[in-house]
Amino acid sequence: MRRSLFLLSAISLCAQDSGNPPVSKLLEVLNRTVTYRDIAISPDGERLAWVQGTAGSRAGKIHMMRLSGGQDREVTLETAPATREDKTPAWSPDSKALVFFSSSGGKSDPQLWLVDATSHNARKLAPQKGFAQRPRWSPDGKQ
């Protein structure tokens, strides 16, 4: 709630005077402030996935990491624009894959992507039309 009020105040100030140096400084700070959301822990407890972005933007990209000494890896999508909105990562029951929605198609319809947990290779599963949110796996992990 506080963050929303803060962002609304910042936007209001920008709308009043975008040439104002204090407002420009505030926007610069917001664009450097890292945000983390949609955190998902794999069922085996070995990996973590999250959406990372900046406070000044809705855009965010999926990141993955092995919890035991792994490095943060941003998931790269071959056909995605530089600014995309990834959301709602969901691990497969065997922890070998991750699915998530992304605005990578350039349209408002989210696209469903699958990422291999080991290689970090991503591929689009199917084109989506209309509203879709929070992908889930079947208990056997086949769907």
PDB file of C-alpha atoms in Angstrom, residues 18-87:
ATOM      1  CA  SER A  18       8.709  16.784 -15.826  1.00  0.00           C
ATOM      2  CA  GLY A  19      11.541  19.340 -16.072  1.00  0.00           C
ATOM      3  CA  ASN A  20      11.813  19.593 -12.284  1.00  0.00           C
ATOM      4  CA  PRO A  21      15.287  18.366 -11.184  1.00  0.00           C
ATOM      5  CA  PRO A  22      14.058  16.785  -7.882  1.00  0.00           C
ATOM      6  CA  VAL A  23      11.427  14.805  -9.799  1.00  0.00           C
ATOM      7  CA  SER A  24      14.015  13.700 -12.339  1.00  0.00           C
ATOM      8  CA  LYS A  25      16.263  12.562  -9.484  1.00  0.00           C
ATOM      9  CA  LEU A  26      13.379  10.622  -7.906  1.00  0.00           C
ATOM     10  CA  LEU A  27      12.628   8.843 -11.174  1.00  0.00           C
ATOM     11  CA  GLU A  28      16.300   8.034 -11.611  1.00  0.00           C
ATOM     12  CA  VAL A  29      16.388   6.429  -8.146  1.00  0.00           C
ATOM     13  CA  LEU A  30      13.173   4.478  -8.803  1.00  0.00           C
ATOM     14  CA  ASN A  31      14.615   3.070 -12.018  1.00  0.00           C
ATOM     15  CA  ARG A  32      17.646   1.784 -10.079  1.00  0.00           C
ATOM     16  CA  THR A  33      15.622   0.293  -7.213  1.00  0.00           C
ATOM     17  CA  VAL A  34      15.379  -3.467  -7.754  1.00  0.00           C
ATOM     18  CA  THR A  35      12.100  -5.223  -6.974  1.00  0.00           C
ATOM     19  CA  TYR A  36      11.462  -8.934  -6.433  1.00  0.00           C
ATOM     20  CA  ARG A  37       8.048 -10.587  -6.811  1.00  0.00           C
ATOM     21  CA  ASP A  38       6.344 -13.871  -7.678  1.00  0.00           C
ATOM     22  CA  ILE A  39       8.942 -15.916  -5.785  1.00  0.00           C
ATOM     23  CA  ALA A  40       8.666 -19.699  -6.327  1.00  0.00           C
ATOM     24  CA  ILE A  41      10.673 -22.417  -4.555  1.00  0.00           C
ATOM     25  CA  SER A  42      11.034 -25.708  -6.429  1.00  0.00           C
ATOM     26  CA  PRO A  43       9.310 -28.744  -4.842  1.00  0.00           C
ATOM     27  CA  ASP A  44      12.685 -30.381  -4.109  1.00  0.00           C
ATOM     28  CA  GLY A  45      13.869 -27.188  -2.347  1.00  0.00           C
ATOM     29  CA  GLU A  46      16.967 -26.943  -4.563  1.00  0.00           C
ATOM     30  CA  ARG A  47      16.044 -23.973  -6.782  1.00  0.00           C
ATOM     31  CA  LEU A  48      14.430 -20.576  -6.612  1.00  0.00           C
ATOM     32  CA  ALA A  49      12.706 -18.545  -9.332  1.00  0.00           C
ATOM     33  CA  TRP A  50      11.429 -14.982  -9.161  1.00  0.00           C
ATOM     34  CA  VAL A  51      10.514 -11.956 -11.257  1.00  0.00           C
ATOM     35  CA  GLN A  52      13.007  -9.123 -10.954  1.00  0.00           C
ATOM     36  CA  GLY A  53      12.361  -5.588 -12.132  1.00  0.00           C
ATOM     37  CA  THR A  54      12.676  -1.972 -11.070  1.00  0.00           C
ATOM     38  CA  ALA A  55      10.335   0.175  -8.989  1.00  0.00           C
ATOM     39  CA  GLY A  56       9.876   2.640 -11.855  1.00  0.00           C
ATOM     40  CA  SER A  57       8.553   0.024 -14.311  1.00  0.00           C
ATOM     41  CA  ARG A  58       6.024  -2.809 -14.592  1.00  0.00           C
ATOM     42  CA  ALA A  59       8.492  -4.782 -16.676  1.00  0.00           C
ATOM     43  CA  GLY A  60      10.199  -7.696 -14.981  1.00  0.00           C
ATOM     44  CA  LYS A  61      12.118 -10.774 -16.062  1.00  0.00           C
ATOM     45  CA  ILE A  62      12.278 -14.297 -14.674  1.00  0.00           C
ATOM     46  CA  HIS A  63      15.453 -15.178 -12.788  1.00  0.00           C
ATOM     47  CA  MET A  64      16.494 -18.606 -11.533  1.00  0.00           C
ATOM     48  CA  MET A  65      19.091 -19.783  -9.055  1.00  0.00           C
ATOM     49  CA  ARG A  66      20.260 -22.999  -7.426  1.00  0.00           C
ATOM     50  CA  LEU A  67      20.083 -22.425  -3.669  1.00  0.00           C
ATOM     51  CA  SER A  68      23.313 -24.277  -2.873  1.00  0.00           C
ATOM     52  CA  GLY A  69      25.924 -21.913  -4.255  1.00  0.00           C
ATOM     53  CA  GLY A  70      24.203 -21.103  -7.527  1.00  0.00           C
ATOM     54  CA  GLN A  71      24.405 -17.871  -9.442  1.00  0.00           C
ATOM     55  CA  ASP A  72      21.461 -15.673 -10.346  1.00  0.00           C
ATOM     56  CA  ARG A  73      20.588 -16.302 -14.015  1.00  0.00           C
ATOM     57  CA  GLU A  74      18.143 -14.194 -15.977  1.00  0.00           C
ATOM     58  CA  VAL A  75      16.045 -16.318 -18.326  1.00  0.00           C
ATOM     59  CA  THR A  76      16.539 -15.170 -21.915  1.00  0.00           C
ATOM     60  CA  LEU A  77      13.718 -15.485 -24.423  1.00  0.00           C
ATOM     61  CA  GLU A  78      14.853 -15.566 -28.053  1.00  0.00           C
ATOM     62  CA  THR A  79      11.938 -13.683 -29.580  1.00  0.00           C
ATOM     63  CA  ALA A  80      11.162 -11.361 -26.679  1.00  0.00           C
ATOM     64  CA  PRO A  81      11.499  -7.588 -26.729  1.00  0.00           C
ATOM     65  CA  ALA A  82      14.022  -5.974 -24.387  1.00  0.00           C
ATOM     66  CA  THR A  83      11.243  -4.821 -22.054  1.00  0.00           C
ATOM     67  CA  ARG A  84       8.837  -7.582 -21.228  1.00  0.00           C
ATOM     68  CA  GLU A  85       6.643  -8.483 -18.297  1.00  0.00           C
ATOM     69  CA  ASP A  86       7.168 -12.010 -16.984  1.00  0.00           C
ATOM     70  CA  LYS A  87       4.935 -13.279 -14.194  1.00  0.00           C
TER      71      LYS A  87
END
